[in-house]
Short mmCIF file of C-alpha atoms in Angstrom, two decimals:
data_model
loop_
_atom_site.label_atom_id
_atom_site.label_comp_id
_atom_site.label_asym_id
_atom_site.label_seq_id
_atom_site.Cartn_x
_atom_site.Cartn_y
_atom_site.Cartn_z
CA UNK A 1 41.56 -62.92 -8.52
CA UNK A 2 42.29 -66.67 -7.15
CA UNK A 3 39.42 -68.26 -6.64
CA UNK A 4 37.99 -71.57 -4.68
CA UNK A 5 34.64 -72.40 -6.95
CA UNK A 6 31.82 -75.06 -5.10
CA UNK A 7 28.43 -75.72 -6.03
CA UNK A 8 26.32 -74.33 -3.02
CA UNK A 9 23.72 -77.31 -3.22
CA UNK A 10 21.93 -78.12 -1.03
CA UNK A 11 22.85 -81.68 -2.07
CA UNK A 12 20.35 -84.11 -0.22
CA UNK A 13 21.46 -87.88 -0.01
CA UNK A 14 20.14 -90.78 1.72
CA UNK A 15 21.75 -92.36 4.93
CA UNK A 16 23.66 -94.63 3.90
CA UNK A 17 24.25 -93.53 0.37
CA UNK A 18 27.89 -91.87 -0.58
CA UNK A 19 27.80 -88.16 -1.21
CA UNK A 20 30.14 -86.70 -3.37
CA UNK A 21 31.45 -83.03 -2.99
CA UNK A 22 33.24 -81.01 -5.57
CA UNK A 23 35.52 -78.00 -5.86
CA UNK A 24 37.41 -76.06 -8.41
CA UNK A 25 40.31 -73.97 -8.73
CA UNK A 26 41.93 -70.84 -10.30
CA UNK A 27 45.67 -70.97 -9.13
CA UNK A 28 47.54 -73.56 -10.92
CA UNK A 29 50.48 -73.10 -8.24
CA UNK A 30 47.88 -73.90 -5.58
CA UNK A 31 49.73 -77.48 -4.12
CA UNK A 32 47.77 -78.02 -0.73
CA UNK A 33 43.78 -78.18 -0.56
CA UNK A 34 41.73 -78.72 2.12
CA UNK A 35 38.35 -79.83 3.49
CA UNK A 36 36.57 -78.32 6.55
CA UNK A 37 32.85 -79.00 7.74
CA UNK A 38 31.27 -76.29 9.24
CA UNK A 39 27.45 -77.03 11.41
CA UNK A 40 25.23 -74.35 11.23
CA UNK A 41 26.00 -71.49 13.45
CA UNK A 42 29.50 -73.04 14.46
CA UNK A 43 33.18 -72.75 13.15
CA UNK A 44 34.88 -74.31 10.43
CA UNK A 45 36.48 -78.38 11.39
CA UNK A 46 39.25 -79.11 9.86
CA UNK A 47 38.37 -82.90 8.07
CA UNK A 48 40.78 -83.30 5.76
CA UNK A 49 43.64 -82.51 3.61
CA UNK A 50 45.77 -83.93 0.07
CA UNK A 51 48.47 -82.31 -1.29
CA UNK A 52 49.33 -85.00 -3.70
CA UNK A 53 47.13 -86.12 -6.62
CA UNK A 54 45.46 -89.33 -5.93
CA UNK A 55 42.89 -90.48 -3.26
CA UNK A 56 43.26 -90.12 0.35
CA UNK A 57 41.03 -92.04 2.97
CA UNK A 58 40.40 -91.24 6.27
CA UNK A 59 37.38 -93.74 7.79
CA UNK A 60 34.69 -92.58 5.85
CA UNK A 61 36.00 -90.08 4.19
CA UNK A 62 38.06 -90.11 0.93
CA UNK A 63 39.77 -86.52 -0.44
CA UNK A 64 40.44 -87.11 -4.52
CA UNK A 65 42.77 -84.11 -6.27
CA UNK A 66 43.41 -83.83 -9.48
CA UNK A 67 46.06 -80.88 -9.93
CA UNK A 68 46.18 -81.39 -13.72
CA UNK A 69 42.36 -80.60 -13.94
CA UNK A 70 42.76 -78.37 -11.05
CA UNK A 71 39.63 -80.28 -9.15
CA UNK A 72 39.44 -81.68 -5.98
CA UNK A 73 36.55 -84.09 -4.53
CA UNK A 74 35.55 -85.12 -0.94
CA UNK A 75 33.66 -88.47 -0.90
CA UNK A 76 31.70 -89.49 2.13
CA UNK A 77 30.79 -92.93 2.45
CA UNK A 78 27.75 -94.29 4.56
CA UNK A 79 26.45 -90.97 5.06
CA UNK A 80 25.10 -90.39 8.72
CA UNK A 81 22.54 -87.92 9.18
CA UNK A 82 25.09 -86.43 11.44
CA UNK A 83 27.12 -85.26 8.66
CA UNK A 84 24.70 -82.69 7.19
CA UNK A 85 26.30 -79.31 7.60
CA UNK A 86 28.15 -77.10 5.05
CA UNK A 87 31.59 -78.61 3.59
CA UNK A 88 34.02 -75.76 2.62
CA UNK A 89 36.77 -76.29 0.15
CA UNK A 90 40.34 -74.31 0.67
CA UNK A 91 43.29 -74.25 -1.17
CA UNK A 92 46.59 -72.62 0.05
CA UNK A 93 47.76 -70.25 -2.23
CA UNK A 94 51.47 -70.12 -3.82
CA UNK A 95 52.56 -68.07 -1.53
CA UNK A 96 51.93 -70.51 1.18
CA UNK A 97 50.37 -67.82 3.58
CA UNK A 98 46.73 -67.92 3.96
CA UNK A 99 44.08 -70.42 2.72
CA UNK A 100 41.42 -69.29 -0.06
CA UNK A 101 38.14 -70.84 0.67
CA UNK A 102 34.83 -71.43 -1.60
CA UNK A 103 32.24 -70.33 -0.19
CA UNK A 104 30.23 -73.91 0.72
CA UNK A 105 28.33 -76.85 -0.42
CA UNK A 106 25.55 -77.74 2.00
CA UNK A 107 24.71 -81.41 2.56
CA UNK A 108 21.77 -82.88 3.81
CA UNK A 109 21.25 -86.21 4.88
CA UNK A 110 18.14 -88.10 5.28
CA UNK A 111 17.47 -90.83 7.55
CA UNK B 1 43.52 -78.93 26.98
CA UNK B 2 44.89 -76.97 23.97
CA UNK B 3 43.03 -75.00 21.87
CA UNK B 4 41.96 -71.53 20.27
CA UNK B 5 39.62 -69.27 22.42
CA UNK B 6 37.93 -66.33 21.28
CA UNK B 7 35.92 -64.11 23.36
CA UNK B 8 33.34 -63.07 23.94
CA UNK B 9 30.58 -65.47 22.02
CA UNK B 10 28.64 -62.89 20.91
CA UNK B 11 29.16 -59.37 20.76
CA UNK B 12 26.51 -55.98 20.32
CA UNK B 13 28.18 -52.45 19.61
CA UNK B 14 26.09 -49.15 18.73
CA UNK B 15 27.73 -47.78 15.23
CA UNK B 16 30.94 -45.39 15.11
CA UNK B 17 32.35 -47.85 18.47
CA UNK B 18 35.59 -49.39 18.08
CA UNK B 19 35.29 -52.90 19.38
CA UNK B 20 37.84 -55.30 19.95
CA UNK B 21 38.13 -59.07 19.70
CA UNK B 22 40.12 -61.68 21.58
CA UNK B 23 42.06 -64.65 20.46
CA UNK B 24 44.18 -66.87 22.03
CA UNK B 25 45.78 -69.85 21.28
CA UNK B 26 47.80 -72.39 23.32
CA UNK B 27 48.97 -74.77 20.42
CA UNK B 28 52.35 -72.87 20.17
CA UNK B 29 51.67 -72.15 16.74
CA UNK B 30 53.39 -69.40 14.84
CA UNK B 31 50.83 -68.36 12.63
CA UNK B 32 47.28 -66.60 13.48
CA UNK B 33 44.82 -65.58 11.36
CA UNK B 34 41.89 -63.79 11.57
CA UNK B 35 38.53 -64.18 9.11
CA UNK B 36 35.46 -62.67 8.17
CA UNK B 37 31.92 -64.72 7.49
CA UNK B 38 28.86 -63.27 6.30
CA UNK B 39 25.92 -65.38 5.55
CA UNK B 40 25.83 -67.54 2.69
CA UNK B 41 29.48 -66.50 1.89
CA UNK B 42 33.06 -68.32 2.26
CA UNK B 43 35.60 -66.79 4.55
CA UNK B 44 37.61 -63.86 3.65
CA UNK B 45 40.84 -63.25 4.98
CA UNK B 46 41.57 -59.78 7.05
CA UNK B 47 45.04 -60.16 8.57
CA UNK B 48 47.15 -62.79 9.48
CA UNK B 49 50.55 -62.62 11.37
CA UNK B 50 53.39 -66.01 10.99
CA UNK B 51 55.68 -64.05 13.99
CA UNK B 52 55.40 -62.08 16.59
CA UNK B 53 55.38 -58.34 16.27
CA UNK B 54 54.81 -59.07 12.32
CA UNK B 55 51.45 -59.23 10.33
CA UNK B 56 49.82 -58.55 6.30
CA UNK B 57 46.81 -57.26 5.16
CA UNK B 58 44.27 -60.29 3.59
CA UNK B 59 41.70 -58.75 1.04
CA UNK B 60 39.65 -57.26 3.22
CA UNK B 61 41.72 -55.58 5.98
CA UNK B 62 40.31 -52.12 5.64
CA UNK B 63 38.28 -50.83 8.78
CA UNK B 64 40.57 -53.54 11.10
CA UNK B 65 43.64 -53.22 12.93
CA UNK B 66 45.69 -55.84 14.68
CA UNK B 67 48.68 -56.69 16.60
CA UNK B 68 50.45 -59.63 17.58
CA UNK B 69 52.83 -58.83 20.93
CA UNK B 70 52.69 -61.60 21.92
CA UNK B 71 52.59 -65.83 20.39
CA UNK B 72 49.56 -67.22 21.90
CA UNK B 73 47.80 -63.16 21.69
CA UNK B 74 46.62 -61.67 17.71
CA UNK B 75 43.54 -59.45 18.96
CA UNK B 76 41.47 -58.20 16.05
CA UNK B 77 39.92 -54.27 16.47
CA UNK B 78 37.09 -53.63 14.48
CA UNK B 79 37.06 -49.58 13.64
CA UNK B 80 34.04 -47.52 13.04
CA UNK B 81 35.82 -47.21 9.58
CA UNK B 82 34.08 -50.74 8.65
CA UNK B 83 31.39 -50.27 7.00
CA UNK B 84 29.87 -53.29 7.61
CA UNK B 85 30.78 -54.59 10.73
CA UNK B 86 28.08 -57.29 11.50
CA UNK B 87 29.40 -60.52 10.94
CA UNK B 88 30.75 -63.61 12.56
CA UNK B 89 34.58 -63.57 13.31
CA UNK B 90 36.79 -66.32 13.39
CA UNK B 91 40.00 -66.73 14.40
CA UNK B 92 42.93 -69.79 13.10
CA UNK B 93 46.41 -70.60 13.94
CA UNK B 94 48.56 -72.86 12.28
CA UNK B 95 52.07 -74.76 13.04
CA UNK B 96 52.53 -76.28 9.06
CA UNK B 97 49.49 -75.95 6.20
CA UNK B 98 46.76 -76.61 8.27
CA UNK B 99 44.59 -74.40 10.11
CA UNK B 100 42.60 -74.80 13.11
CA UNK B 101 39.52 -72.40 14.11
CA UNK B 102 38.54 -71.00 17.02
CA UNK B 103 34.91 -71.19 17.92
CA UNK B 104 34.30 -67.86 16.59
CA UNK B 105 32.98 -64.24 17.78
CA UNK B 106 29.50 -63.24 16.36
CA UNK B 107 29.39 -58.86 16.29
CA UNK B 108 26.17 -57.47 15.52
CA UNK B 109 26.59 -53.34 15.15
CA UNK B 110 23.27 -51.35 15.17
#
């Protein structure tokens, strides 16, 4: 069974600080990962995606994959209080059909 | 403006009705997918369709039937088969890797 593994927090920061979100993953042929936020009661928002290893920054936002350790990160600098909600972590599978998702890590930011 | 609708918002059904949900998309993307949420849980694929008139099962597509007659059209029917119908619905469609969600369809079944 492939598998997307997150911690479910909640991880509480303070605005301002950076918050750091991590994933796992079970298929080693997984090559495209992805990071949607999803507010309470609302549907997933596509924020980001890497399908290289290395960083990649987007404003405040910074994806980090490591395919050797299969682990990816999401980084979110100055944290707003407007970014708590719950980050999901997908990865595409080999086949390149459908996403597998984790099931969530809630953040919580407090001004 | 282009986008993914799914109707309606929310959605209540007496048990042993067949209910159906809409989703349509105006990207021109080729792929649609539909997925399942339940509190507390990740999303869980049911079906998903990369051409018209062509679609798979995802891991949970027991109790659901779809069809896709159309690009911008990949209705989902939830069967009295489910067992557990009550959940929130969402619906994606892609061009390349990335997929973009509609605003979802919340069924409760009593």
């Amino acid at each position: 069974q492939k598998e997307v593994e997150q911690n479910s927090g909640p991880l509480s920061v303070p605005e301002g600080a950076i918050a750091s979100l991590n994933c796992t993953y079970s298929d080693r042929g997984s090559q495209s990962f992805f990071w949607y936020r999803q507010y309470s009661g609302k549907s997933p928002e596509l924020i980001m995606s890497i399908y290289s290893n290395g960083d990649k920054e987007d404003g405040r936002f910074t994806a980090q994959l490591n395919k050797a350790s299969q682990y990816v990160s999401l980084l979110i600098r100055d944290s707003q209080p407007s970014d708590s909600a719950t980050y999901l972590c997908a990865a595409l599978g080999q086949a390149g059909t459908a996403l597998i998702f984790g099931k969530g890590t809630t953040l919580s930011v407090s001004s | 403006d282009g986008g993914i609708t799914q109707s309606p918002k929310y959605l209540f059904r007496k048990e042993g009705q067949n209910v159906t949900l809409s989703c349509e998309q105006n990207l021109n993307h080729d792929a649609m997918y539909w997925y399942r949420q339940d509190p507390g849980q990740g999303l869980r694929l049911i079906y998903y369709s990369q051409i018209v008139n062509d679609f798979q099962k995802g891991d949970i597509a027991e109790g659901y039937s779809v069809s896709r007659e159309k690009k911008e059209s990949f209705p989902l029917t939830v069967t009295s088969a489910q067992k557990n119908p009550t959940a929130f619905y969402l619906c994606a469609s892609s061009m390349g890797y990335e997929q973009y969600f509609g605003p979802g369809t919340r069924l409760t079944v009593t």
